[in-house]
mmCIF file of C-alpha atoms in Angstrom:
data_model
loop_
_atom_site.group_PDB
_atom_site.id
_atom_site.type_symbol
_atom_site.label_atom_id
_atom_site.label_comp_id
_atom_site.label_asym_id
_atom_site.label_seq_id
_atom_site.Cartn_x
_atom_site.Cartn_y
_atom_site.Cartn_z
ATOM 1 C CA UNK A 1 21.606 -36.402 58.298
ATOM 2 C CA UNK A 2 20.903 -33.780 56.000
ATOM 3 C CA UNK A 3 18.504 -33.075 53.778
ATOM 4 C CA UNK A 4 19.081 -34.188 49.742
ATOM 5 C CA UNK A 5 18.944 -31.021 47.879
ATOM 6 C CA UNK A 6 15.618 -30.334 45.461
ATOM 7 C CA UNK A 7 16.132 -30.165 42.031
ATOM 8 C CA UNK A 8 14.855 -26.929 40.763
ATOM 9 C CA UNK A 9 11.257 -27.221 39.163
ATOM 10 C CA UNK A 10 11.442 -27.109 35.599
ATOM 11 C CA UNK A 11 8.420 -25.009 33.779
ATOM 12 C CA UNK A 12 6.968 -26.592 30.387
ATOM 13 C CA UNK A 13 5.146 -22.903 30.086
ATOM 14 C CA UNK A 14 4.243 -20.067 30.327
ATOM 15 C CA UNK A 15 1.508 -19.945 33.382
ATOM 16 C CA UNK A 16 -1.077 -17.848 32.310
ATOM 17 C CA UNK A 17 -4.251 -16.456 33.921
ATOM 18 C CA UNK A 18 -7.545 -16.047 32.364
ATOM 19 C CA UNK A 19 -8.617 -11.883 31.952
ATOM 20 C CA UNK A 20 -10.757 -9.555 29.467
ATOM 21 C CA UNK A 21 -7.544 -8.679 27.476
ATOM 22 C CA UNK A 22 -5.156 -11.430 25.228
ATOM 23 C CA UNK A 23 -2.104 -10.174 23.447
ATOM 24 C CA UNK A 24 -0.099 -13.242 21.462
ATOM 25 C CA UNK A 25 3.221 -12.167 20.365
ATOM 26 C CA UNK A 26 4.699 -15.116 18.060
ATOM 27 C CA UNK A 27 8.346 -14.519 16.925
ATOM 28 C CA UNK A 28 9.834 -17.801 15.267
ATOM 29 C CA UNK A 29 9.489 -21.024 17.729
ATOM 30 C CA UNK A 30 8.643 -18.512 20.767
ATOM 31 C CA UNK A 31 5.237 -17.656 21.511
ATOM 32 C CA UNK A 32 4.814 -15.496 24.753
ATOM 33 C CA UNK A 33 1.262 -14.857 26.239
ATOM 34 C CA UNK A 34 0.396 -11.805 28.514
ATOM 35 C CA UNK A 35 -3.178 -11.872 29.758
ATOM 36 C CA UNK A 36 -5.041 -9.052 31.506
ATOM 37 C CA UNK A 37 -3.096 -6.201 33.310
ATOM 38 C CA UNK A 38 -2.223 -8.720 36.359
ATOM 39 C CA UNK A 39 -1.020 -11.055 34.425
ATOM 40 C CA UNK A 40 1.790 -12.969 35.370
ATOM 41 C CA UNK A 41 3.605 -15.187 33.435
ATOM 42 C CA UNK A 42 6.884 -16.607 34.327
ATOM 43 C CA UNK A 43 9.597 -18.675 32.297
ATOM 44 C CA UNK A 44 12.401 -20.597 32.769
ATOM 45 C CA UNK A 45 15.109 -19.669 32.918
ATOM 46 C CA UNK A 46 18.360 -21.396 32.447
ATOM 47 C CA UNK A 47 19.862 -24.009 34.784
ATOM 48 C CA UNK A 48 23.670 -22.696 35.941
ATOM 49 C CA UNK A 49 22.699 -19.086 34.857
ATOM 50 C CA UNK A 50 24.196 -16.452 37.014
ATOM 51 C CA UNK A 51 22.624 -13.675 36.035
ATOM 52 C CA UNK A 52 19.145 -12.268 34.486
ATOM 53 C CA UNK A 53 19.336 -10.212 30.746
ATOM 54 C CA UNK A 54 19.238 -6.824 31.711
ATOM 55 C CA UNK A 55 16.564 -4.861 29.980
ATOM 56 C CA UNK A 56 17.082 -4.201 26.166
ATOM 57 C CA UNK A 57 18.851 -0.245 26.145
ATOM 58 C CA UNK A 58 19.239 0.131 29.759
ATOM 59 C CA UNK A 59 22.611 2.346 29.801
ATOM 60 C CA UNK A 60 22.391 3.305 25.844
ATOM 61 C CA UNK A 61 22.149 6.906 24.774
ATOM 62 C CA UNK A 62 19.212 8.470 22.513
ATOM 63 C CA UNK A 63 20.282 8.588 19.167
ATOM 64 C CA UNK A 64 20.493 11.827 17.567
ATOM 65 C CA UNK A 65 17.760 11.437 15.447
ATOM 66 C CA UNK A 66 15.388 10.724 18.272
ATOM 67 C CA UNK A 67 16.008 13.752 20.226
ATOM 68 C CA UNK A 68 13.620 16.321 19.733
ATOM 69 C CA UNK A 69 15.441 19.670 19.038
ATOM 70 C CA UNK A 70 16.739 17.575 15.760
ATOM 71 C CA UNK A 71 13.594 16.298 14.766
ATOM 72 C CA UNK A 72 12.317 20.116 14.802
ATOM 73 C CA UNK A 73 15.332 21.601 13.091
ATOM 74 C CA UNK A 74 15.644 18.627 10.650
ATOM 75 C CA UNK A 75 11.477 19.062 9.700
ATOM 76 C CA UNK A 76 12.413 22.817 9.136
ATOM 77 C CA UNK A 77 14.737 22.145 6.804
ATOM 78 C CA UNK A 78 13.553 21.566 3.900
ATOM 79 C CA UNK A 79 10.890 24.649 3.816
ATOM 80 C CA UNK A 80 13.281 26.975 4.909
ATOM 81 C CA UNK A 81 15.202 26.156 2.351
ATOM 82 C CA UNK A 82 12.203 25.813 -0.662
ATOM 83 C CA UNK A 83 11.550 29.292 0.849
ATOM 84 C CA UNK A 84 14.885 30.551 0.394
ATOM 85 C CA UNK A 85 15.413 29.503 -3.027
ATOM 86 C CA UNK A 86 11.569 30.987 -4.005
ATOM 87 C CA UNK A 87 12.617 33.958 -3.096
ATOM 88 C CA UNK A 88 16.105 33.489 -4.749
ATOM 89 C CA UNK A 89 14.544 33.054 -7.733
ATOM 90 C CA UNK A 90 11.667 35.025 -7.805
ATOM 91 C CA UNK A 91 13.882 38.452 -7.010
ATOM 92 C CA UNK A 92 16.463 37.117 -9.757
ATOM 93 C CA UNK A 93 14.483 37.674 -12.858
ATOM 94 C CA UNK A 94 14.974 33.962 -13.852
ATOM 95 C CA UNK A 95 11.407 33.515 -13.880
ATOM 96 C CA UNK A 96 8.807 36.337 -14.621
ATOM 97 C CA UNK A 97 5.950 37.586 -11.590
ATOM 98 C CA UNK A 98 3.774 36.621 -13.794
ATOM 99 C CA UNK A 99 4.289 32.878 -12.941
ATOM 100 C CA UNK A 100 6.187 33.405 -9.957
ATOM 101 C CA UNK A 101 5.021 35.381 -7.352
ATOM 102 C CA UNK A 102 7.748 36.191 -4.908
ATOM 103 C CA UNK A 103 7.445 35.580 -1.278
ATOM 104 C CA UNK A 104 6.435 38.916 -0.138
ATOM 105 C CA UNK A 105 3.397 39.723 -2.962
ATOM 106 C CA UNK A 106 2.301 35.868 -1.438
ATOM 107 C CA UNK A 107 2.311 37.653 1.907
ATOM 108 C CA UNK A 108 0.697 40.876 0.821
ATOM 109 C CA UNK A 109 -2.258 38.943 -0.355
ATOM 110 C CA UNK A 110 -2.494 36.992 2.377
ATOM 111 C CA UNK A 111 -2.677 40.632 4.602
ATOM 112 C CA UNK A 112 -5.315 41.744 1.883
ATOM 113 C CA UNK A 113 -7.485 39.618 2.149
ATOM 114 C CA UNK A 114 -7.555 39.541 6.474
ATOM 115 C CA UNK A 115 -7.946 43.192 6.216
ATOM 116 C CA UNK A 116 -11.108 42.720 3.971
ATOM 117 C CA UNK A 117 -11.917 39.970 6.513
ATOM 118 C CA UNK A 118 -12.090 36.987 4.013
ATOM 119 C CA UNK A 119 -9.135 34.832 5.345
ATOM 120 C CA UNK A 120 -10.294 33.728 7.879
ATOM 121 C CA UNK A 121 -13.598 33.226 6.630
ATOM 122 C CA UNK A 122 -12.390 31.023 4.057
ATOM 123 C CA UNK A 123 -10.440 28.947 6.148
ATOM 124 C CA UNK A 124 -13.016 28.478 9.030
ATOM 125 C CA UNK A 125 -15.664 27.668 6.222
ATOM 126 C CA UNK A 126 -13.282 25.330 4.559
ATOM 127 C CA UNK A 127 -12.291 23.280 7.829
ATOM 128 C CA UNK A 128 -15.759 22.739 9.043
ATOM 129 C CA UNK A 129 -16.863 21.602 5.738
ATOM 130 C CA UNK A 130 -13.264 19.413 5.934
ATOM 131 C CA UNK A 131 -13.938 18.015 9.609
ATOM 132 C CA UNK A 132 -18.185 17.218 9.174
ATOM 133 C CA UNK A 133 -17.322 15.509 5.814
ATOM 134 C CA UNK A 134 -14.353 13.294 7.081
ATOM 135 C CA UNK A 135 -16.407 12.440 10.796
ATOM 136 C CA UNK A 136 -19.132 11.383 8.765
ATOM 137 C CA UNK A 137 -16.503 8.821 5.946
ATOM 138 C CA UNK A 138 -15.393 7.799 9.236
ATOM 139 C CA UNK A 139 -17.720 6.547 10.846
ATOM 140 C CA UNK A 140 -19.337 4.955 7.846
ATOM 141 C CA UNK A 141 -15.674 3.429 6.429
ATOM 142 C CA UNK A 142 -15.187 2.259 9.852
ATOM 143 C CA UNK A 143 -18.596 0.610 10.182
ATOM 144 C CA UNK A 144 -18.986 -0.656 6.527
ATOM 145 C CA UNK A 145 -14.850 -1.808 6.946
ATOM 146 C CA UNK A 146 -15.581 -3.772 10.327
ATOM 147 C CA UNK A 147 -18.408 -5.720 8.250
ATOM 148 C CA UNK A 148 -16.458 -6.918 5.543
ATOM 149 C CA UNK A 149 -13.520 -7.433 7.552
ATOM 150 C CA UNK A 150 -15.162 -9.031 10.101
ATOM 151 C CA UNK A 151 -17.835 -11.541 7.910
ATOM 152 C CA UNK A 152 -17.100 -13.411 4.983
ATOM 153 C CA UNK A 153 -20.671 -13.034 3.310
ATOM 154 C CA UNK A 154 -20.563 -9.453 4.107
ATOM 155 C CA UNK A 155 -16.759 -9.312 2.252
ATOM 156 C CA UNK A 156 -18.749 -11.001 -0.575
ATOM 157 C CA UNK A 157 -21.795 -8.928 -0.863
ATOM 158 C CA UNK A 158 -19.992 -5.680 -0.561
ATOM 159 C CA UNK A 159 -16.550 -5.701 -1.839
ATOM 160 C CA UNK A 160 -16.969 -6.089 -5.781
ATOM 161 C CA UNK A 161 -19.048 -3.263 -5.844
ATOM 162 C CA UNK A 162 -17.271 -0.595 -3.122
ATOM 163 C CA UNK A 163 -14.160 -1.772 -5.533
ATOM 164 C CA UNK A 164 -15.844 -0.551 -8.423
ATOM 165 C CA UNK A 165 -17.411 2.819 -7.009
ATOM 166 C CA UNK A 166 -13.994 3.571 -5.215
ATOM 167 C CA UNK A 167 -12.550 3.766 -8.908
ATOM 168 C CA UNK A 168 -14.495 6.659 -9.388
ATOM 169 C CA UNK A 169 -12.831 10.314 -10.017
ATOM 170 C CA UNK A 170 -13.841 12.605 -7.779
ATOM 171 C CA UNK A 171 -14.942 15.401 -10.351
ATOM 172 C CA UNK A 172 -17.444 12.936 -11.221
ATOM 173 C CA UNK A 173 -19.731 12.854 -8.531
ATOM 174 C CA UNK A 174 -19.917 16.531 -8.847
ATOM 175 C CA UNK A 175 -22.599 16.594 -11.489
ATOM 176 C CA UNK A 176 -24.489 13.861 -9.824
ATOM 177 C CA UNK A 177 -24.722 15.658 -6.368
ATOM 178 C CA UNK A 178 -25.727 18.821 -8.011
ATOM 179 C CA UNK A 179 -28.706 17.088 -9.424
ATOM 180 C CA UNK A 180 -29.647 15.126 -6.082
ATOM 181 C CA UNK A 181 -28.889 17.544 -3.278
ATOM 182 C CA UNK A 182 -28.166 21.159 -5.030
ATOM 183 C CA UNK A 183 -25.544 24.277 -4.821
ATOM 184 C CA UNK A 184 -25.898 23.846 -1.253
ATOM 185 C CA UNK A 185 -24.116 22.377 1.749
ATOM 186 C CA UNK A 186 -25.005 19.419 1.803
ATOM 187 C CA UNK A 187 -22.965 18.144 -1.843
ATOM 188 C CA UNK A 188 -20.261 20.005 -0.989
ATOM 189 C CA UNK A 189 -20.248 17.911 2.701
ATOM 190 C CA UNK A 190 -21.020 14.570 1.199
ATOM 191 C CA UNK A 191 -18.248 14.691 -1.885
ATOM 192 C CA UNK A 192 -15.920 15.070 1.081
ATOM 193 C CA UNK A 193 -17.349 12.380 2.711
ATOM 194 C CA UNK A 194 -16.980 10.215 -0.381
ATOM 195 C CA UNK A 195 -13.549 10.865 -0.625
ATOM 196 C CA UNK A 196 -12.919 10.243 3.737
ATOM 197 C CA UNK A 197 -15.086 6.416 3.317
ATOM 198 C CA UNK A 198 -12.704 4.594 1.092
ATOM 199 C CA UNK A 199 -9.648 4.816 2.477
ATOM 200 C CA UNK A 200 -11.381 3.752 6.100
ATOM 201 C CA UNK A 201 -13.112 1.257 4.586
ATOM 202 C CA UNK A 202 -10.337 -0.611 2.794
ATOM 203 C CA UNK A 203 -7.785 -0.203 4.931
ATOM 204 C CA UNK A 204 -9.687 -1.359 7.990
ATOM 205 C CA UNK A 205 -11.551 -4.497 6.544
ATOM 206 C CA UNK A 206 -7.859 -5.630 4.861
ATOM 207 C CA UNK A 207 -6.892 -5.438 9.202
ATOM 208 C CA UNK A 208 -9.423 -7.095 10.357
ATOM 209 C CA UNK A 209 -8.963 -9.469 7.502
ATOM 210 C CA UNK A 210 -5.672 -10.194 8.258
ATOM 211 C CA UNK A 211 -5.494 -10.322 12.656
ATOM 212 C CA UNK A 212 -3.316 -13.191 13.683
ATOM 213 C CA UNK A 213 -5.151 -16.236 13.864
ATOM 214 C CA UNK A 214 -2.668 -16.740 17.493
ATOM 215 C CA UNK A 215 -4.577 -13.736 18.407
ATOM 216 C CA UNK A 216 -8.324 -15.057 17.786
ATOM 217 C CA UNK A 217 -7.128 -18.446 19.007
ATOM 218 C CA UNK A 218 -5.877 -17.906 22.263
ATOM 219 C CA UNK A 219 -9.005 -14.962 22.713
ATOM 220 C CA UNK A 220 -11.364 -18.351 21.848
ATOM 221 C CA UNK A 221 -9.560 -20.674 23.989
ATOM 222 C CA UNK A 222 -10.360 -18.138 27.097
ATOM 223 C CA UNK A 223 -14.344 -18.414 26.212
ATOM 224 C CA UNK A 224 -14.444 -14.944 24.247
ATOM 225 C CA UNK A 225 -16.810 -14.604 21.151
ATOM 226 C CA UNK A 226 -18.570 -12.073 19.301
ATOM 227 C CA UNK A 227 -18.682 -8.892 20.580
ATOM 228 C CA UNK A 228 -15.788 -9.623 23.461
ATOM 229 C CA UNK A 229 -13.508 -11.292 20.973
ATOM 230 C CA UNK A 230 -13.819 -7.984 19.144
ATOM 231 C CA UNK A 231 -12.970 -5.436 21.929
ATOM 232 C CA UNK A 232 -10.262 -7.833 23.657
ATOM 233 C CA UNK A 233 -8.636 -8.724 20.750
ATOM 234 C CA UNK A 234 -8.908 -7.670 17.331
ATOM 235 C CA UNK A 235 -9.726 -4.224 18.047
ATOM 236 C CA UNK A 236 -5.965 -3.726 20.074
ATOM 237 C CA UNK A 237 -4.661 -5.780 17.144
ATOM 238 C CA UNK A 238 -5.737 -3.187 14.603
ATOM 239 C CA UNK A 239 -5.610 -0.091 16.384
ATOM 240 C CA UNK A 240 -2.379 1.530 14.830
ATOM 241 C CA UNK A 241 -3.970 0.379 11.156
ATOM 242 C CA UNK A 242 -7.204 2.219 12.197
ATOM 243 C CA UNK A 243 -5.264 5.554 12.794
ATOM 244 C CA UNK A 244 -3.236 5.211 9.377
ATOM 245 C CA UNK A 245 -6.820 4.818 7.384
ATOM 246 C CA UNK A 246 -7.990 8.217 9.787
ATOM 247 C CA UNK A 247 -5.132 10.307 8.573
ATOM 248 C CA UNK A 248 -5.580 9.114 4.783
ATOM 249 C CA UNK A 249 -9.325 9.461 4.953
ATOM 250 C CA UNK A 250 -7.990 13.130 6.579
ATOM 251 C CA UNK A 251 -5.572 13.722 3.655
ATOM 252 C CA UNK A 252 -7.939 12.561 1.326
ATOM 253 C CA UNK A 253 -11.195 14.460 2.886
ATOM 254 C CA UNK A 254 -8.811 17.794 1.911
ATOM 255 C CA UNK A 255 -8.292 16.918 -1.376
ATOM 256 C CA UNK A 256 -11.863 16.318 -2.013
ATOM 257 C CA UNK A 257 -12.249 19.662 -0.600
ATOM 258 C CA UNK A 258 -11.785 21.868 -4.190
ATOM 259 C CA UNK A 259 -13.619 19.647 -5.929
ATOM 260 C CA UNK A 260 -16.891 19.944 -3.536
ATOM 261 C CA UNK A 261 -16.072 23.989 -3.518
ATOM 262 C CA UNK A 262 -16.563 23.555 -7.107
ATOM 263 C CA UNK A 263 -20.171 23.025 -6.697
ATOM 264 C CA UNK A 264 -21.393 27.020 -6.882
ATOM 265 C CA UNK A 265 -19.135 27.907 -4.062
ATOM 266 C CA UNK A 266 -18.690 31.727 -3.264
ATOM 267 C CA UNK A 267 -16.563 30.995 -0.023
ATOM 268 C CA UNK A 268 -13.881 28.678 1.455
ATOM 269 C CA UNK A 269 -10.340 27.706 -0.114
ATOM 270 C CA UNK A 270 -11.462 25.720 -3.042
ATOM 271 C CA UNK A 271 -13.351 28.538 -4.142
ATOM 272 C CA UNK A 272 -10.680 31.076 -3.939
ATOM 273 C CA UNK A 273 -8.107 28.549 -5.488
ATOM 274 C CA UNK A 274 -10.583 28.424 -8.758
ATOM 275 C CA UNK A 275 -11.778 32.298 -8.432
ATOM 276 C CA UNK A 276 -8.202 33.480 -8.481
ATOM 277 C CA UNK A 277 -6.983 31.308 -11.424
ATOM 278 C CA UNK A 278 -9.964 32.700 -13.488
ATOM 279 C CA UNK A 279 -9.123 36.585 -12.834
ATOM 280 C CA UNK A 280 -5.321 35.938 -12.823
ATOM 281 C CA UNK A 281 -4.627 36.230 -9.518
ATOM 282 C CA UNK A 282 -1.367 34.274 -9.012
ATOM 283 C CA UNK A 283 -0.058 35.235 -5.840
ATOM 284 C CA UNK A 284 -3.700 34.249 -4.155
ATOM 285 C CA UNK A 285 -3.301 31.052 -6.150
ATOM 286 C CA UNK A 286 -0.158 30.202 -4.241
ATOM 287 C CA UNK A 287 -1.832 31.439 -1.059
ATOM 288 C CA UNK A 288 -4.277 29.184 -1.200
ATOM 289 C CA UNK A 289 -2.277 26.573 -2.000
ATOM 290 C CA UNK A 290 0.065 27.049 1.107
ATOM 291 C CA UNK A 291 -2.732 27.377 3.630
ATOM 292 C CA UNK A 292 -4.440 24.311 2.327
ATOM 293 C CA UNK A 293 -0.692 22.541 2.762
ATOM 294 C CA UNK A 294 -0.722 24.444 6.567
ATOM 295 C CA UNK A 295 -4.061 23.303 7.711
ATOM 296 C CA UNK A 296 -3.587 19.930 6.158
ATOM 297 C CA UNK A 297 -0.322 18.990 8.357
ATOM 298 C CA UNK A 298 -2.091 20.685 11.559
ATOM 299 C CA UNK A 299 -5.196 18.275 11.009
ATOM 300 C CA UNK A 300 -2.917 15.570 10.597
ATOM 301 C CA UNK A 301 -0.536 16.534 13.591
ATOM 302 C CA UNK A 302 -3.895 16.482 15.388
ATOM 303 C CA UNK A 303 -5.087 13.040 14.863
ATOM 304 C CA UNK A 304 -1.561 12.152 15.423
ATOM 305 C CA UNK A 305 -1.714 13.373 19.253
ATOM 306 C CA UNK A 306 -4.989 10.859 19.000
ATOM 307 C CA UNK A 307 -2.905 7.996 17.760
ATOM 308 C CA UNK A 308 -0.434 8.319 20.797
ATOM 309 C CA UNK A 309 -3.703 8.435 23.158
ATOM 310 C CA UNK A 310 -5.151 5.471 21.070
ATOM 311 C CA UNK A 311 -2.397 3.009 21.084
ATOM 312 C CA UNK A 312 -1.882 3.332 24.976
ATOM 313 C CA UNK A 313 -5.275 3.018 25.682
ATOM 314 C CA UNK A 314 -6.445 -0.071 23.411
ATOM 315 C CA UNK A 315 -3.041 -1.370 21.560
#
């Protein structure tokens, strides 16, 4: 007598386990759950199935945009080649000095001014007024951005009126500061700040705003609230739209730069941007304008190396 054969147990679910960290993932009719780092979740699979998917890509090569030699040489491009026609047409008579500098006098004053030591003066003066005034948005878009996007009455309160002051021109504030705070550092930091708060603010509270409700519901149905439902789930949720509004509010916190240097400025960027367009100075015109491009993508590269820590840590 043998023994009838089981049938195999059929699984209704996913089996999940409770933990401090919920990720949802809904795609169509599907909805898989992964709690915690331990989690383990099983499925099942299909009756008379001989074999299990093998993992999506196994076997497949890189693409050649992915590798990394072509991402350098295909970023390089393009300047090399604005550089090459610049100088093409600079040399060629097409278009006087006078408006167009060539390469080299761009590069001369750029050696002039290091010898006088002034370059990097300017630059070190300009990214410290650049990093304090965007750390400082930050922290307050962030804060002020969590509020709104986390509580209705504080989306009501604040929102009409940070919509209405974030229409505001830059140049404008300048007259303003000058009255409240002076010629001295502290305008020139706060303009910046001005200009690194709104894109924070707006594009974090629209994140929060908008977290999957699977998200909040499944972090609920495991007992988390407040301050856990925060960290556990909408914070992962909204990490890589945090790290977008950081490099804006970066972008935007150099832009805001000239304008604050126009506030009585003798040093710093901004300053020789404006000084060298009143004495005719071209070629230090363009200067400044390339460095200010320069340290721009290196501050953005920067926060990008955060975004890679960021998203494996929290997302």
């Amino acid at each position: 007598m043998t023994d009838a054969p089981q049938s195999p147990a059929t699984t209704t679910g996913p089996l999940i386990h409770e933990s401090d960290a919920i990720r949802v993932a809904v795609n169509g009719s599907n909805t898989s759950v992964a709690a915690g780092r331990g989690a383990s979740v099983t499925s099942a699979s299909p009756i008379g199935s001989g074999s299990s998917p093998s993992p999506i890509g196994s076997g497949s090569r890189r693409r050649l945009v992915d590798r990394r030699w072509f991402v350098v040489v295909g970023g390089a491009l393009i300047p090399v080649a604005l550089l090459v026609t610049w100088q093409l047409v600079s040399t060629s008579g097409l278009v006087p000095v006078s408006m167009l500098p060539s390469p080299e006098m761009v590069w001369l004053a750029a050696v002039d001014l290091a010898q006088r030591g002034l370059l990097g003066l300017y630059v070190a003066i300009s990214t410290q007024r650049v990093f304090i005034g965007f750390a400082i948005g930050a922290v307050f878009g962030l804060a002020v951005g969590a509020l709104v996007g986390l509580s209705r009455l504080g989306d009501v309160l604040f929102s009409p009126t940070l919509g209405a002051v974030r229409a505001v021109p830059s140049l404008a504030w300048v007259p303003l500061l000058i009255l409240w705070f002076g010629i001295g550092e502290d305008s020139k930091i706060i303009l910046i700040a001005i200009g690194a708060f709104f894109p924070v603010y707006t594009i974090v509270a629209a994140a929060l705003r908008h977290v999957d409700t699977h998200l909040l519901e499944a972090g609920r149905a495991f007992g988390l609230r407040g301050v856990r439902l925060f960290t556990a789930v909408q914070l992962p949720a909204v990490v890589p739209s945090v790290i977008s509004a950081l490099r804006l509010a970066l972008a935007q916190a150099w832009l805001f730069l000239v304008a604050a240097e126009l506030i009585a400025s003798s040093m710093g960027l901004g300053f020789l941007l404006v000084d060298s367009g009143n004495n005719g100075r071209i070629d230090r015109i363009f200067l400044a304008i390339i460095l200010l491009a320069i340290l721009g993508k290196l501050t953005d590269a920067l926060v990008g190396l955060f975004e890679r820590w960021a998203v494996r840590k929290w997302a």
